[in-house]
Coordinates of C-alpha atoms and ligand atoms in Angstrom, one line a residue:
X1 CA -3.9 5.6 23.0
X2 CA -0.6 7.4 22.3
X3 CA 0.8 5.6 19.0
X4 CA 3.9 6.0 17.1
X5 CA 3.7 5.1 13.3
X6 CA 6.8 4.5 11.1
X7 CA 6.6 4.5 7.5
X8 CA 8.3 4.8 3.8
X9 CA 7.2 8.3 2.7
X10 CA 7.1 7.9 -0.8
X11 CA 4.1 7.3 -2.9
X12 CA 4.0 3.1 -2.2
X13 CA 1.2 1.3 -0.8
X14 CA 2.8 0.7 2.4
X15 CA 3.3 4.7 3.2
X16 CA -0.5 5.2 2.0
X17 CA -1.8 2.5 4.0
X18 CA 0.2 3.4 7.2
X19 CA -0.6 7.5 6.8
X20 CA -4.3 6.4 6.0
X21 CA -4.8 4.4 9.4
X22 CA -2.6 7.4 11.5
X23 CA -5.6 9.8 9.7
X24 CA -8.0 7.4 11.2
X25 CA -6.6 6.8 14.6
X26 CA -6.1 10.6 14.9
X27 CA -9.7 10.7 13.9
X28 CA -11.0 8.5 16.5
X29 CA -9.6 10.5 19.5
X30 CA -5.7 8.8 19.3
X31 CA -2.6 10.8 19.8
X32 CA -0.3 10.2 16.7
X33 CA 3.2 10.3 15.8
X34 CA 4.6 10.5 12.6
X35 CA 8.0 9.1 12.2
X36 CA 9.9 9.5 9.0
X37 CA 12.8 11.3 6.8
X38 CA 10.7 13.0 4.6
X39 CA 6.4 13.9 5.0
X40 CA 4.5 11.1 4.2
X41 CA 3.0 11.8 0.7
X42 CA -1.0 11.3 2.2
X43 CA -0.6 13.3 5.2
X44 CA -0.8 17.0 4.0
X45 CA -1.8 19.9 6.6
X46 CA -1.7 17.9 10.0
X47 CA -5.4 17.2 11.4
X48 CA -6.0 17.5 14.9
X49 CA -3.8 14.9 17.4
X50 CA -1.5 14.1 14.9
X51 CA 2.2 15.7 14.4
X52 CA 5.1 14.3 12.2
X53 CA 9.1 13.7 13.1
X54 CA 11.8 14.0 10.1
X55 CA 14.4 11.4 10.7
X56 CA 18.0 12.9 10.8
X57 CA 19.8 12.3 7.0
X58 CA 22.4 14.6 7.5
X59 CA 26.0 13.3 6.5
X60 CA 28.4 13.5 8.8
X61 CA 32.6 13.8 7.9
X62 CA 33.6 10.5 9.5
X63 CA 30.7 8.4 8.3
X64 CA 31.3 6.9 4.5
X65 CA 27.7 5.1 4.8
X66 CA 25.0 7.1 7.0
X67 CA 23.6 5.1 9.5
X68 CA 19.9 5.4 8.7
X69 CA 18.9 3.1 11.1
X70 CA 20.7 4.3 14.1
X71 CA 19.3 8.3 13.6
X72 CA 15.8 6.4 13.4
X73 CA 16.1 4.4 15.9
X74 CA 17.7 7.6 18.3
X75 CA 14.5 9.7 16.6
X76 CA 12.2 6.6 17.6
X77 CA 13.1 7.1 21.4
X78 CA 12.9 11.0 21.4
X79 CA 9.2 10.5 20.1
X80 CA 8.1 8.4 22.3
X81 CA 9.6 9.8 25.4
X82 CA 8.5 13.5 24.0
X83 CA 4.9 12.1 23.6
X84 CA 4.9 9.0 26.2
X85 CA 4.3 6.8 23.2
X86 CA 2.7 3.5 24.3
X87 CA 3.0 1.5 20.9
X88 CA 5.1 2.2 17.6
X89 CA 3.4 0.7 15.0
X90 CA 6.5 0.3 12.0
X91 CA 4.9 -0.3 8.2
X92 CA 7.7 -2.5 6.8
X93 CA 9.9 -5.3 8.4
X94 CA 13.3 -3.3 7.4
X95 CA 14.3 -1.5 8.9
X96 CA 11.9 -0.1 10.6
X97 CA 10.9 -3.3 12.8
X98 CA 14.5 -3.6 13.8
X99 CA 14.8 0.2 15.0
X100 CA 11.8 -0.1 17.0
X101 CA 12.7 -3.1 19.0
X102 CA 16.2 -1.1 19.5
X103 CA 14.2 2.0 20.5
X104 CA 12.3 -0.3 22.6
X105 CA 15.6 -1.6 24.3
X106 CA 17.6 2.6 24.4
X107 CA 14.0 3.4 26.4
X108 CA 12.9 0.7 28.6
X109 CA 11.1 3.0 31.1
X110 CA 8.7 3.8 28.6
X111 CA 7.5 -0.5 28.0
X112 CA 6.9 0.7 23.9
X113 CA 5.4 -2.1 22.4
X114 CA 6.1 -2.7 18.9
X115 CA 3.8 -3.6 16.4
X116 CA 5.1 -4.6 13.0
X117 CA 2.9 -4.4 9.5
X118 CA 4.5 -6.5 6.9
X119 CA 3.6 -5.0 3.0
X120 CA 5.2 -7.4 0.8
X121 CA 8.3 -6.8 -0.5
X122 CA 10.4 -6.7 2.9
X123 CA 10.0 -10.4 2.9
X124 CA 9.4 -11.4 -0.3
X125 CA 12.7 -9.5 -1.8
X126 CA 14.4 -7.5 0.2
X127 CA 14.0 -8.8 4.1
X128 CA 14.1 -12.7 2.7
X129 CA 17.8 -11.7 1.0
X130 CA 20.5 -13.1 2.7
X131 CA 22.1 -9.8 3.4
X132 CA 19.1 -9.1 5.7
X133 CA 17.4 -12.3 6.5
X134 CA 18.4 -13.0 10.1
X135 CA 17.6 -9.2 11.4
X136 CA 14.4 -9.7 9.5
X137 CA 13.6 -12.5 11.3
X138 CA 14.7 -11.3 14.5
X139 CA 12.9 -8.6 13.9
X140 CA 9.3 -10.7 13.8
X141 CA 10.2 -12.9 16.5
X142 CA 11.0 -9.9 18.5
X143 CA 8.1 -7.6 17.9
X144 CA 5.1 -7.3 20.7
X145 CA 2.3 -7.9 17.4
X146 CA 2.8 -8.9 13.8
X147 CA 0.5 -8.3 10.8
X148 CA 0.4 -9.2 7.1
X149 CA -1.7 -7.4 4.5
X150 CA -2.9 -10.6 3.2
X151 CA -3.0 -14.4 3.7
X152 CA -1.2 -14.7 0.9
X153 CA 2.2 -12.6 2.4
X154 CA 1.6 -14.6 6.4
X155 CA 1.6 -17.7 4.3
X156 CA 4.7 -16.6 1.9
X157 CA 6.3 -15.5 5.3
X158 CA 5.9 -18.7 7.1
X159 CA 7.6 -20.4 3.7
X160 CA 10.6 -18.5 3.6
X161 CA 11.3 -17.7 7.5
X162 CA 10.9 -20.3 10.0
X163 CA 9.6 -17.4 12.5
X164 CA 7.0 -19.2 15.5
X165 CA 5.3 -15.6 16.1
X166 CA 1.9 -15.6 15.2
X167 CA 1.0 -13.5 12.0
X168 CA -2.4 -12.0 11.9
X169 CA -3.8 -11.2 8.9
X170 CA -5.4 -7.4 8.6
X171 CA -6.2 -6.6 4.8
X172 CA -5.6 -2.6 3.6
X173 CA -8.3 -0.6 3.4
X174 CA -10.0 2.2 1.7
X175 CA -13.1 4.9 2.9
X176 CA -15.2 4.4 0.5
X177 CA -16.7 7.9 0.8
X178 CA -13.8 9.5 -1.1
X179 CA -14.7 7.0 -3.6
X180 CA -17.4 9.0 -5.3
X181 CA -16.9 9.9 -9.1
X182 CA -15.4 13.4 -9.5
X183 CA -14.1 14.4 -13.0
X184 CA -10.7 14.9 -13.0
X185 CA -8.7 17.9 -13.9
X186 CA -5.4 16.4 -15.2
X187 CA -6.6 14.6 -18.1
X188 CA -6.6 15.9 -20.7
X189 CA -10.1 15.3 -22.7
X190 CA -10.8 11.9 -24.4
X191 CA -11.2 12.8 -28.6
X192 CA -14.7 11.0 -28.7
X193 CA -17.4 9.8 -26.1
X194 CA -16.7 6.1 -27.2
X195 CA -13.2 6.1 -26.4
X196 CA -12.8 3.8 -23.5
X197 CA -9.8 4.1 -20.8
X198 CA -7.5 1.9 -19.4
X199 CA -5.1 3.2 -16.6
X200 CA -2.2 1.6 -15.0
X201 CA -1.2 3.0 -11.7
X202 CA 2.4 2.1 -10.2
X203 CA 5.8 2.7 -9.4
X204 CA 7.2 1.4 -12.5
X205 CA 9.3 -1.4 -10.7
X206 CA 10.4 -4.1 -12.8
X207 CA 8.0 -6.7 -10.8
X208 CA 5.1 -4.6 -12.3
X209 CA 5.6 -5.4 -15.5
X210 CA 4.6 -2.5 -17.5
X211 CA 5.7 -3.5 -20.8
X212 CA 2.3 -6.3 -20.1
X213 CA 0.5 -3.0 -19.7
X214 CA 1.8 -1.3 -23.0
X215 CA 1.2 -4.7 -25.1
X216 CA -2.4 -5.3 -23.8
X217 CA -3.3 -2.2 -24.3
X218 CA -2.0 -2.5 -28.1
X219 CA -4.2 -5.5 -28.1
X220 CA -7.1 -3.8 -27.1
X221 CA -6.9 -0.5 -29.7
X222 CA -7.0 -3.1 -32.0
X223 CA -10.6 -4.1 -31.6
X224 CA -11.6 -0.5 -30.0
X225 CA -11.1 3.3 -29.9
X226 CA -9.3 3.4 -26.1
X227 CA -6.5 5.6 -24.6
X228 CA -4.3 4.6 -21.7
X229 CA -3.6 6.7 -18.7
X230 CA 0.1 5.9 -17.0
X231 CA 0.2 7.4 -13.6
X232 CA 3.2 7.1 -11.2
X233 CA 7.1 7.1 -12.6
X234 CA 9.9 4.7 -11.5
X235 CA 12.5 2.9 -12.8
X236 CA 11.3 1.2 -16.1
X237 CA 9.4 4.1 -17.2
X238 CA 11.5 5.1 -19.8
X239 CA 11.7 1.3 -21.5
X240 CA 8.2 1.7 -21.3
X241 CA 7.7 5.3 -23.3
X242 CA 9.9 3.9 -25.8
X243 CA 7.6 0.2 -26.2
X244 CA 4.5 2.9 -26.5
X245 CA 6.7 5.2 -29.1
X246 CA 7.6 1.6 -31.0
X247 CA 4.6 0.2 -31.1
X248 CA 2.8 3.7 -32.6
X249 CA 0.7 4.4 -29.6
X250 CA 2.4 7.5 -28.8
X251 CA -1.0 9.2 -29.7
X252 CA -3.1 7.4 -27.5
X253 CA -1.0 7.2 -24.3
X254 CA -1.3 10.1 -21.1
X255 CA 1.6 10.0 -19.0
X256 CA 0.7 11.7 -15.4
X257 CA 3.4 10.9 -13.3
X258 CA 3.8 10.7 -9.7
X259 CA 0.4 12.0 -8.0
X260 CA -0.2 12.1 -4.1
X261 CA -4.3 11.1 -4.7
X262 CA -5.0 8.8 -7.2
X263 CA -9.1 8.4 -6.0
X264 CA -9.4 11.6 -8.5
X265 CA -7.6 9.9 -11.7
X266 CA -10.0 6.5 -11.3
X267 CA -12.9 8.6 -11.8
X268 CA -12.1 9.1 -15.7
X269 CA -11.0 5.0 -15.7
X270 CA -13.4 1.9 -17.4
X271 CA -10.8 -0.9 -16.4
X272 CA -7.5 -0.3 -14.3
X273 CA -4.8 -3.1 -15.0
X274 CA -2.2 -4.3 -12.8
X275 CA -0.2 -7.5 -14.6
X276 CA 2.2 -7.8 -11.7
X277 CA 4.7 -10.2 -11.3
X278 CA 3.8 -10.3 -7.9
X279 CA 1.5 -8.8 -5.3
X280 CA 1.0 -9.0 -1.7
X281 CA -2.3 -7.3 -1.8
X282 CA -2.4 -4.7 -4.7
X283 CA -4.1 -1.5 -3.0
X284 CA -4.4 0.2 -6.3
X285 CA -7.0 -2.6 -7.0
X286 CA -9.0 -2.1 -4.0
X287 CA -8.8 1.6 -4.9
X288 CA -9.9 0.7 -8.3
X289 CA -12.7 -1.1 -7.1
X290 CA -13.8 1.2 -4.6
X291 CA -14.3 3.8 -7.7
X292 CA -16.6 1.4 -9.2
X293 CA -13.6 0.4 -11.6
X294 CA -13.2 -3.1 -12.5
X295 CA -9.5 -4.5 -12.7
X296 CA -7.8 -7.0 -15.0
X297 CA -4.5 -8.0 -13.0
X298 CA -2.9 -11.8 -12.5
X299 CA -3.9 -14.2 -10.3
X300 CA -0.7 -13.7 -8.2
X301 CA 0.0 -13.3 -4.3
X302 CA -2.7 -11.5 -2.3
X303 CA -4.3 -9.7 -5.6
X304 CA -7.5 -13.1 -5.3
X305 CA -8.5 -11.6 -1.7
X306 CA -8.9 -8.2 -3.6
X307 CA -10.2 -9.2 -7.1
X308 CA -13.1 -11.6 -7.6
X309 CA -12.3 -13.3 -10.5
X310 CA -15.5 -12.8 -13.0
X311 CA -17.4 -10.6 -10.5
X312 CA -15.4 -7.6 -10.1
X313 CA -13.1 -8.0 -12.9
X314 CA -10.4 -11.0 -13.8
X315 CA -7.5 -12.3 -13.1
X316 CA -4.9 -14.1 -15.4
X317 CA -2.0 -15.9 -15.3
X318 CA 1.8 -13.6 -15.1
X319 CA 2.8 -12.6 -18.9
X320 CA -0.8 -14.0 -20.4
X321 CA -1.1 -10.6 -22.6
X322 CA -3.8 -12.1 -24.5
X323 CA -5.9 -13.2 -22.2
X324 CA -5.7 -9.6 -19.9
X325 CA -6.8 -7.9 -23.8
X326 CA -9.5 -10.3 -24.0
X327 CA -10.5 -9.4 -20.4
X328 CA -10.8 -6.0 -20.9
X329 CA -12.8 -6.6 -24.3
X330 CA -15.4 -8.2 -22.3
X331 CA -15.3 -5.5 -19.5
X332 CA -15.3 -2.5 -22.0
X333 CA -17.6 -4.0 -25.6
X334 CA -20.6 -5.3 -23.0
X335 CA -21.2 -2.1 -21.5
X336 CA -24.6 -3.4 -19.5
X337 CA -22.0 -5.8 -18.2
X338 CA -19.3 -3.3 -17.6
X339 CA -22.1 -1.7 -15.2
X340 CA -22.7 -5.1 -13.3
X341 CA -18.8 -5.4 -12.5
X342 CA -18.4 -2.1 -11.6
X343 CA -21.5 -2.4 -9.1
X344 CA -19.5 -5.3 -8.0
X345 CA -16.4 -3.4 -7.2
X346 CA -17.6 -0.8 -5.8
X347 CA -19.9 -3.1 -3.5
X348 CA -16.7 -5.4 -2.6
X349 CA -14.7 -2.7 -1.7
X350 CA -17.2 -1.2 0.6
X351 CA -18.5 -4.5 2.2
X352 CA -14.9 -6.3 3.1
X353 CA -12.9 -3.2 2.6
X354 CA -14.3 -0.5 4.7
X355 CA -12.1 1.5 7.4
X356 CA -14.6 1.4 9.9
X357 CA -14.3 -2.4 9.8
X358 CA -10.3 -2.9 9.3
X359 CA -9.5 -0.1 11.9
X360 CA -10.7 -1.9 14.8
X361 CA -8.5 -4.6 14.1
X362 CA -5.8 -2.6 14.6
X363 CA -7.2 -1.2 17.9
X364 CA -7.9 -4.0 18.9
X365 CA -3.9 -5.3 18.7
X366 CA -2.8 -2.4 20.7
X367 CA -5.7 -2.9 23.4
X368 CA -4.5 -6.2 23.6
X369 CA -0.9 -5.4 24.1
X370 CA -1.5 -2.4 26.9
X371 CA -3.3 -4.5 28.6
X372 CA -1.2 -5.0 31.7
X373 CA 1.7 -3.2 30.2
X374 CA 2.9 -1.6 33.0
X375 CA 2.8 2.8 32.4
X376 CA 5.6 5.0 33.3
X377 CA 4.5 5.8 37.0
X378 CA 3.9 1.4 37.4
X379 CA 0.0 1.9 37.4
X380 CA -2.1 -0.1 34.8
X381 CA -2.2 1.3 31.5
X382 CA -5.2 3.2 30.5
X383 CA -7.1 1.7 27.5
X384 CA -9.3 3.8 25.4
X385 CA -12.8 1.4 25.0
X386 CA -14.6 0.8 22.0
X387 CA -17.8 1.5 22.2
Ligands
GMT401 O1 4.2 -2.4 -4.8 C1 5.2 -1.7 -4.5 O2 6.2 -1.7 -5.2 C2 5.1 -0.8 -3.3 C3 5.0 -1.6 -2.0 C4 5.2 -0.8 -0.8 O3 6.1 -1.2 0.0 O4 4.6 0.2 -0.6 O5 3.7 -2.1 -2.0 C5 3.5 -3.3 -1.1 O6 2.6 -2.9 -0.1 C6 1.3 -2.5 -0.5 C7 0.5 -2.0 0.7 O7 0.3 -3.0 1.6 C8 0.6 -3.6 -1.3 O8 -0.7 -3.2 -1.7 C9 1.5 -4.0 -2.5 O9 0.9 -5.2 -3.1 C10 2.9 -4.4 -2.0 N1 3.7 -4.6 -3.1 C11 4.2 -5.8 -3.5 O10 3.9 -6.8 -2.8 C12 5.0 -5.9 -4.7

């Protein structure tokens, strides 16, 4: 199949997940288009079957605000008429749903269907705000296939849009053959072999609630020699450096920043915490996992179809410091235990979480969809079988 894949480029879950299943598709004989205004983080040199389309950004004299969404949607109809795109797959309800189904409308000839992925936070904050709400609504009604990352976010959708369009659920994924432990280079070394480490990995949005991190953490040093390890940067990183400078942990606190591959960082973590306010899957926990890390995040949003609560790590409630510190106690003091949840992990990730097993689900949409979708010259389209 020829496929068109629209994403965010920047280091979030959604642009991983979508440049992850492009890798795949690519790898499993698929023609791939990139769409997007700057190289998706993941994607690095370009594998075979796979090429990338920057989005135009330039500014132009008469327009105050740039229309983004026009450029993209122009951009959208050039790649698929360049590459005779069958399906554009768009990773995020705004505004890439909406450009497609334009695209779809500027190119009829070409009978695009469009498949929309929905992350999280384009319905649960930004697409379910007034200012967007209808168009993101439209924008599911209107699309050929939708998909959530989670029960949780179909379910969350449902409540906050009264859309009819069917929803199916098709969870992220990881290969767990990357997974295996490498020691990592940008650490620097721990100051004993006891010292345990707890790593955070985000964007530092308010929603992940980092200051949580900081304060269980603290909690933690106080019963055992540990260090934390902050990777990513974002908007509430500073607050945080300055809780870790006020509390006196400024010793015993690695700050990373933004990395394109975190599977390298996990290999040098005992527990990775993710105290979100919310989360409508929480790939960094399947990541985690997959490592043979446990995790200690809240039992919010999608994060219960990742995390098994008491068998490959815990969940608490939003803002329960102490009980995520006395969590991670029991993952890192019981070390024999520590072993039997990270077996876990690494076993959940692989059994429910494999590629090879969410891929085909997504095959399996597009197969559905070309089926009987007239091709350019009117003959039946062609549908690559899986054998
Ligand atoms: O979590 C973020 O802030 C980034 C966001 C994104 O759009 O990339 O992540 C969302 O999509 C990820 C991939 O499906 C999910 O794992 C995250 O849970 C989800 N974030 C939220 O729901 C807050």
């Amino acid at each position: 199949m020829r496929i068109g894949i629209c994403c965010y480029p920047t280091a979030g879950g959604s642009g991983v997940v979508a440049t992850e299943l492009g890798k795949h598709l690519a790898e499993r004989g698929h023609s791939v288009a990139f769409i997007s205004y700057a190289n998706p983080l993941r994607l690095g040199e370009l594998p075979p079957r796979v090429c990338y389309h920057e989005v135009d950004q330039e500014s132009h004299a008469l327009l105050k605000q740039f229309p983004h969404s026009l450029t993209l949607t122009a951009k959208m109809v050039e790649v698929a008429r360049t590459h005779k795109l069958q399906i554009m797959h768009v990773h995020y309800a705004i505004p890439f749903a909406a450009a497609a189904i334009m695209a779809r409308q500027v190119a009829p000839e070409l009978a695009l269907k469009v498949v929309t992925t929905l992350h999280g936070t384009d319905i649960t904050l930004v697409g379910s705000s007034p200012s967007f709400k209808p168009v993101t609504q439209w924008s599911i009604e209107q699309s050929d296939a939708v998909t959530a990352v989670s029960r949780y976010l179909r379910d969350e959708t449902y409540r906050q849009m009264p859309v009819k369009k069917e929803i199916e659920v098709v969870h992220n994924f990881i290969d767990p053959d990357r997974h295996d432990m490498r020691m990592p280079d940008c650490i620097p070394e721990k100051t004993s072999d006891r010292q345990v480490t707890l790593m955070h990995i985000s964007n530092f949005r308010p929603l992940k609630r980092t200051d949580d991190v900081v304060r269980i953490f603290a909690r933690v040093r106080e019963s055992m020699d540990a260090r934390l390890v902050l990777v990513g940067d974002g908007p509430e990183y500073g607050r945080t450096r300055e809780l870790v400078e006020q509390l006196g942990l400024a010793g015993f606190v690695r700050y990373v920043g933004v990395v394109d591959d975190v599977v390298p960082l996990l290999a040098a973590a005992d527990v990775l915490l993710l105290p979100s306010e919310t989360e409508s899957f929480g790939l960094v926990a399947l990541e985690a996992m997959a490592s043979g890390v446990p995790v200690v995040a809240t039992d919010v949003g999608g994060l219960p179809e990742v995390v098994e609560h008491g068998v490959t790590g815990f969940l608490a409630p939003v803002g329960d410091v102490d009980a995520m510190a006395r969590y991670c106690l029991q993952l890192l003091s019981d070390r024999g235990r520590e072993g039997t949840y990270a077996a876990n992990a690494r076993k959940r990730a692989a059994e429910k979480f494999d590629f090879r097993t969410i891929i085909p689900k997504y095959e399996k949409i597009y197969e559905r969809l070309l089926a009987g979708a007239p091709t350019l010259n009117g003959a039946p389209a062609v549908v690559r079988s899986l054998s």
